[in-house]
């Protein structure tokens, strides 16, 4: 199969009422309900906002990029999570994302794998498709830990206190 240099991704938005809609794609089975966030006089919780989808695309792209390079480098992971915080500010009478902070938390099985995990993090920062397309400052705050692999899925929990550059 020959690879093309061009890839197209399509979505369709179907307005329902007020500031609510349903986002679908022919390539995806599950729709996403979307709405204006409460902070912008939208509805009270429960639905994804464009702002949450935007920063969610940053975290999911970073994860898939990280997993790609981890596999390429033969790095088995015990866990991976990625919290993202985006700041929106009013600049020149227009709302704009001004900074994004990315907090990947990577768990590896052995201390000897930490250097490779850090290399994979750098490759992911440089090659994440979504963050490369942004016109906003992106700060990365990775953390790495050693966590033995077990059959049951372990959850990595973030500390409440975050270093944010806003």
XYZ file of N, CA and C in Angstrom:
498
model
N 0.833 -1.177 0.000
C 0.000 0.000 0.000
C 0.883 1.249 0.000
N 0.665 2.114 -0.941
C 1.448 3.329 -1.063
C 0.858 4.405 -0.158
N 1.741 5.084 0.581
C 1.296 6.152 1.469
C 1.225 7.470 0.724
N 0.206 8.225 1.020
C 0.025 9.547 0.447
C 0.618 10.579 1.400
N 0.937 11.719 0.898
C 1.442 12.800 1.732
C 0.332 13.676 2.272
N -0.911 13.362 1.971
C -2.037 14.177 2.405
C -3.064 13.308 3.112
N -3.563 13.791 4.230
C -4.573 13.064 4.996
C -5.696 14.036 5.318
N -6.918 13.610 5.167
C -8.069 14.459 5.451
C -8.840 13.898 6.640
N -9.262 14.786 7.522
C -10.093 14.414 8.661
C -11.339 15.283 8.603
N -12.510 14.650 8.725
C -13.760 15.394 8.605
C -14.630 15.200 9.825
N -15.349 16.253 10.193
C -16.373 16.176 11.230
C -17.609 16.898 10.734
N -18.723 16.565 11.337
C -19.969 17.255 11.052
C -20.565 17.689 12.390
N -21.066 18.914 12.448
C -21.712 19.416 13.651
C -23.188 19.631 13.349
N -24.022 19.080 14.204
C -25.468 19.188 14.044
C -26.019 19.984 15.230
N -26.463 21.207 14.966
C -27.005 22.057 16.011
C -28.298 21.464 16.520
N -28.492 21.494 17.856
C -29.723 20.976 18.448
C -30.625 22.119 18.912
N -30.156 22.865 19.906
C -30.905 24.013 20.432
C -29.969 24.854 21.267
N -30.353 26.082 21.530
C -29.526 27.006 22.301
C -28.095 26.961 21.761
N -27.128 26.697 22.634
C -25.728 26.603 22.193
C -25.245 25.168 22.301
N -26.120 24.208 21.983
C -25.780 22.786 22.060
C -25.820 22.149 20.668
N -24.952 21.160 20.486
C -24.922 20.428 19.234
C -24.326 19.050 19.428
N -24.304 18.293 18.345
C -23.718 16.956 18.357
C -22.654 16.908 17.268
N -21.449 16.531 17.668
C -20.314 16.424 16.755
C -20.164 14.974 16.341
N -20.129 14.733 15.040
C -20.000 13.377 14.528
C -18.932 13.336 13.440
N -18.586 12.122 13.070
C -17.680 11.895 11.957
C -18.054 10.567 11.330
N -17.936 10.485 10.034
C -18.211 9.219 9.351
C -17.221 8.141 9.769
N -16.049 8.551 10.244
C -15.003 7.600 10.619
C -15.097 7.145 12.078
N -16.018 7.733 12.857
C -16.101 7.450 14.294
C -17.525 7.069 14.658
N -17.661 6.023 15.451
C -19.007 5.537 15.784
C -19.704 6.346 16.874
N -18.967 6.884 17.823
C -19.577 7.591 18.951
C -19.625 9.097 18.722
N -20.805 9.699 18.799
C -20.899 11.160 18.697
C -20.473 11.809 20.007
N -20.187 13.102 19.945
C -19.843 13.883 21.133
C -20.847 15.032 21.225
N -21.474 15.159 22.389
C -22.365 16.291 22.617
C -21.509 17.474 23.049
N -21.742 18.622 22.409
C -20.936 19.815 22.686
C -21.844 20.994 23.027
N -21.279 21.948 23.760
C -22.026 23.149 24.118
C -21.053 24.246 24.519
N -21.569 25.437 24.593
C -20.789 26.567 25.086
C -20.561 26.343 26.581
N -19.337 26.599 27.085
C -19.071 26.365 28.508
C -19.782 27.394 29.398
N -20.003 27.006 30.630
C -20.685 27.877 31.594
C -19.976 29.214 31.734
N -18.651 29.209 31.734
C -17.876 30.436 31.928
C -18.187 31.470 30.843
N -18.661 31.043 29.684
C -19.054 31.956 28.609
C -20.577 32.006 28.469
N -21.257 31.905 29.620
C -22.724 31.955 29.697
C -23.375 30.796 28.961
N -22.709 29.657 29.014
C -23.263 28.447 28.420
C -24.006 27.636 29.454
N -24.179 26.359 29.154
C -24.946 25.497 30.041
C -24.094 24.989 31.197
N -24.751 24.523 32.224
C -24.106 24.014 33.436
C -23.562 22.619 33.178
N -22.249 22.478 33.044
C -21.549 21.188 32.971
C -22.187 20.097 32.123
N -21.492 18.990 32.060
C -22.030 17.805 31.424
C -21.703 17.609 29.956
N -21.422 18.670 29.225
C -21.116 18.533 27.805
C -19.728 19.095 27.512
N -19.120 18.555 26.481
C -17.795 19.034 26.056
C -17.939 20.398 25.393
N -17.033 21.302 25.735
C -17.007 22.622 25.095
C -15.909 22.617 24.034
N -15.946 23.560 23.107
C -14.854 23.654 22.132
C -13.498 23.826 22.809
N -13.476 24.557 23.919
C -12.230 24.791 24.637
C -11.684 23.489 25.239
N -12.566 22.671 25.802
C -12.134 21.388 26.358
C -11.698 20.428 25.251
N -12.401 20.440 24.132
C -11.995 19.593 23.004
C -10.620 20.013 22.484
N -10.384 21.319 22.455
C -9.106 21.849 21.979
C -7.955 21.355 22.848
N -8.053 21.548 24.170
C -6.957 21.092 25.014
C -6.927 19.568 25.116
N -8.087 18.930 24.929
C -8.118 17.465 24.875
C -7.367 16.939 23.662
N -7.417 17.680 22.569
C -6.664 17.257 21.384
C -5.166 17.370 21.627
N -4.757 18.337 22.441
C -3.340 18.472 22.794
C -2.897 17.244 23.592
N -3.665 16.874 24.626
C -3.257 15.736 25.463
C -3.325 14.414 24.709
N -4.365 14.210 23.906
C -4.463 12.930 23.188
C -3.414 12.825 22.083
N -3.072 13.937 21.442
C -2.017 13.899 20.429
C -0.667 13.634 21.075
N -0.420 14.279 22.224
C 0.848 14.038 22.907
C 0.951 12.566 23.313
N -0.147 12.003 23.825
C -0.139 10.599 24.226
C 0.147 9.677 23.037
N -0.566 9.864 21.938
C -0.364 8.963 20.795
C 1.029 9.121 20.202
N 1.557 10.340 20.228
C 2.926 10.564 19.755
C 3.914 9.885 20.692
N 3.695 10.027 21.994
C 4.571 9.391 22.981
C 4.544 7.873 22.811
N 3.360 7.301 22.668
C 3.242 5.843 22.508
C 3.925 5.363 21.229
N 3.845 6.153 20.166
C 4.515 5.802 18.913
C 6.028 5.706 19.123
N 6.617 6.754 19.732
C 8.069 6.752 19.930
C 8.501 5.741 20.992
N 7.672 5.508 21.990
C 7.998 4.490 23.001
C 8.089 3.116 22.341
N 7.153 2.819 21.468
C 7.181 1.534 20.755
C 8.410 1.461 19.851
N 8.700 2.558 19.162
C 9.861 2.601 18.271
C 11.166 2.371 19.032
N 11.250 2.880 20.258
C 12.459 2.753 21.079
C 12.445 1.488 21.953
N 11.375 0.666 21.853
C 11.283 -0.551 22.660
C 11.074 -0.265 24.134
N 10.365 0.811 24.449
C 10.135 1.219 25.831
C 8.762 0.742 26.300
N 8.724 -0.294 27.157
C 7.425 -0.705 27.703
C 7.002 0.260 28.814
N 5.734 0.616 28.835
C 5.225 1.540 29.843
C 4.347 0.804 30.846
N 4.416 1.239 32.096
C 3.510 0.736 33.122
C 2.289 1.639 33.239
N 2.426 2.891 32.794
C 1.314 3.826 32.856
C 1.650 5.118 32.138
N 0.614 5.809 31.734
C 0.770 7.108 31.082
C -0.501 7.905 31.322
N -0.350 9.135 31.755
C -1.450 10.077 31.862
C -0.947 11.428 31.410
N -1.864 12.262 30.987
C -1.444 13.590 30.530
C -2.540 14.597 30.843
N -2.266 15.428 31.808
C -3.179 16.518 32.148
C -2.749 17.743 31.342
N -3.725 18.510 30.871
C -3.429 19.730 30.127
C -4.292 20.862 30.685
N -3.666 22.004 30.903
C -4.382 23.189 31.370
C -4.134 24.296 30.353
N -5.210 24.827 29.810
C -5.099 25.914 28.849
C -5.638 27.206 29.436
N -4.932 28.290 29.216
C -5.362 29.598 29.707
C -5.916 30.414 28.554
N -7.112 30.952 28.755
C -7.745 31.842 27.786
C -7.768 33.235 28.388
N -7.353 34.214 27.592
C -7.338 35.601 28.054
C -7.983 36.501 27.009
N -8.437 37.640 27.478
C -8.956 38.671 26.591
C -7.781 39.542 26.160
N -7.434 39.478 24.885
C -6.336 40.262 24.317
C -6.884 41.060 23.142
N -6.713 42.362 23.181
C -7.221 43.243 22.119
C -8.708 43.002 21.857
N -9.463 42.884 22.938
C -10.911 42.653 22.877
C -11.303 41.336 22.226
N -10.379 40.370 22.204
C -10.682 39.049 21.648
C -10.177 37.977 22.603
N -10.983 36.949 22.787
C -10.550 35.829 23.608
C -9.562 34.984 22.822
N -8.497 34.540 23.521
C -7.452 33.769 22.852
C -6.795 32.841 23.865
N -6.479 31.616 23.444
C -5.624 30.766 24.257
C -4.246 31.416 24.243
N -3.708 31.701 25.430
C -2.420 32.370 25.502
C -1.299 31.435 25.948
N -1.618 30.434 26.732
C -0.620 29.465 27.185
C -1.287 28.123 27.423
N -0.524 27.083 27.178
C -0.982 25.724 27.462
C 0.120 25.029 28.246
N -0.262 24.405 29.342
C 0.665 23.635 30.165
C 0.316 22.165 30.054
N 1.306 21.359 29.691
C 1.125 19.921 29.469
C 1.887 19.176 30.570
N 1.195 18.266 31.250
C 1.761 17.519 32.376
C 1.733 16.018 32.099
N 2.626 15.518 31.242
C 2.657 14.069 31.035
C 3.277 13.398 32.263
N 2.670 12.300 32.686
C 3.195 11.513 33.801
C 3.398 10.099 33.281
N 4.659 9.700 33.218
C 5.040 8.434 32.592
C 5.544 7.478 33.662
N 5.074 6.253 33.623
C 5.552 5.210 34.537
C 6.218 4.114 33.714
N 7.452 3.774 34.103
C 8.206 2.704 33.455
C 8.483 1.603 34.481
N 8.843 0.421 33.987
C 9.024 -0.732 34.862
C 10.329 -0.738 35.638
N 11.369 -0.132 35.075
C 12.694 -0.190 35.703
C 13.365 1.178 35.634
N 14.183 1.471 36.644
C 14.908 2.745 36.682
C 15.821 2.903 35.476
N 16.309 1.796 34.948
C 17.201 1.861 33.789
C 16.486 2.378 32.534
N 15.157 2.439 32.556
C 14.371 2.898 31.407
C 14.071 4.397 31.453
N 14.422 5.048 32.539
C 14.058 6.460 32.703
C 14.689 7.366 31.648
N 15.950 7.120 31.302
C 16.597 7.955 30.280
C 15.899 7.826 28.932
N 15.507 6.624 28.572
C 14.786 6.417 27.299
C 13.425 7.110 27.366
N 12.756 7.022 28.514
C 11.455 7.679 28.679
C 11.588 9.184 28.479
N 12.672 9.759 28.958
C 12.913 11.204 28.794
C 13.233 11.546 27.342
N 13.971 10.671 26.654
C 14.249 10.887 25.229
C 12.947 10.851 24.420
N 12.095 9.889 24.742
C 10.802 9.762 24.062
C 9.959 11.012 24.314
N 10.031 11.552 25.510
C 9.304 12.782 25.820
C 9.773 13.928 24.920
N 11.081 14.066 24.748
C 11.614 15.133 23.888
C 11.176 14.948 22.436
N 11.225 13.719 21.953
C 10.768 13.443 20.584
C 9.290 13.793 20.433
N 8.515 13.475 21.436
C 7.074 13.751 21.391
C 6.804 15.245 21.391
N 7.536 16.010 22.201
C 7.389 17.464 22.210
C 7.686 18.047 20.830
N 8.720 17.545 20.191
C 9.141 18.077 18.898
C 8.218 17.672 17.751
N 7.510 16.551 17.898
C 6.782 15.998 16.758
C 5.282 15.841 16.946
N 4.724 16.352 18.018
C 3.276 16.274 18.227
C 2.579 17.153 17.180
N 1.796 16.545 16.339
C 1.142 17.231 15.221
C 0.296 18.412 15.682
N -0.471 18.237 16.725
C -1.371 19.299 17.175
C -0.599 20.486 17.739
N 0.344 20.252 18.636
C 1.062 21.386 19.225
C 1.941 22.106 18.204
N 2.408 21.388 17.193
C 3.185 22.049 16.128
C 2.309 23.001 15.329
N 1.002 22.769 15.304
C 0.089 23.591 14.516
C -0.441 24.800 15.282
N -0.100 24.913 16.556
C -0.668 25.971 17.392
C 0.143 27.257 17.366
N -0.552 28.348 17.545
C 0.081 29.655 17.695
C -0.119 30.104 19.145
N 0.419 29.300 20.062
C 0.289 29.563 21.486
C 1.507 28.952 22.180
N 1.929 29.544 23.274
C 3.069 29.014 24.017
C 2.645 27.726 24.717
N 3.447 26.668 24.550
C 3.169 25.394 25.207
C 4.339 25.069 26.133
N 4.024 24.893 27.412
C 5.020 24.504 28.406
C 4.803 23.040 28.769
N 5.894 22.299 28.914
C 5.824 20.882 29.276
C 6.404 20.686 30.671
N 5.719 19.895 31.477
C 6.128 19.595 32.843
C 6.072 18.079 33.040
N 6.986 17.333 32.422
C 6.902 15.870 32.526
C 7.355 15.383 33.902
N 6.801 14.256 34.284
C 7.299 13.558 35.465
C 7.394 12.080 35.110
N 8.366 11.442 35.700
C 8.652 10.043 35.393
C 8.764 9.275 36.703
N 8.256 8.066 36.714
C 8.366 7.228 37.902
C 8.563 5.782 37.504
N 9.104 5.021 38.433
C 9.282 3.585 38.232
C 8.113 2.898 38.917
N 7.436 2.065 38.165
C 6.255 1.374 38.672
C 6.230 -0.007 38.036
N 6.364 -1.027 38.851
C 6.353 -2.385 38.301
C 5.034 -2.646 37.603
N 5.118 -3.373 36.526
C 3.933 -3.713 35.742
C 3.170 -4.825 36.439
N 1.861 -4.698 36.490
C 1.035 -5.774 37.043
C -0.112 -6.047 36.092
N -0.797 -7.153 36.322
C -1.901 -7.543 35.451
C -3.042 -6.540 35.565
N -3.348 -6.081 36.791
C -4.423 -5.114 36.933
C -3.935 -3.723 36.570
N -4.826 -2.937 35.994
C -4.453 -1.594 35.542
C -4.246 -0.697 36.746
N -3.094 -0.058 36.782
C -2.804 0.885 37.857
C -3.154 2.277 37.364
N -3.689 3.062 38.269
C -3.992 4.440 37.924
C -2.909 5.345 38.477
N -2.510 6.300 37.687
C -1.566 7.309 38.131
C -2.393 8.541 38.457
N -2.230 9.052 39.655
C -3.006 10.219 40.055
C -2.104 11.439 40.136
N -2.638 12.562 39.695
C -1.890 13.805 39.721
C -2.007 14.452 41.086
N -0.940 15.105 41.503
C -0.982 15.905 42.717
C -1.892 17.094 42.458
N -2.488 17.604 43.499
C -3.387 18.752 43.339
C -2.627 20.021 42.960
N -1.435 20.203 43.513
C -0.673 21.419 43.249
C 0.065 21.294 41.920
N -0.086 22.264 41.049
C 0.545 22.262 39.732
C 1.350 23.525 39.546
N 2.475 23.391 38.920
C 3.261 24.556 38.533
C 2.732 25.012 37.174
N 2.162 26.196 37.151
C 1.576 26.721 35.925
C 2.222 28.058 35.618
N 2.558 28.284 34.372
C 3.211 29.526 33.958
C 2.200 30.483 33.354
N 1.253 30.938 34.148
C 0.279 31.922 33.680
C 0.562 33.242 34.335
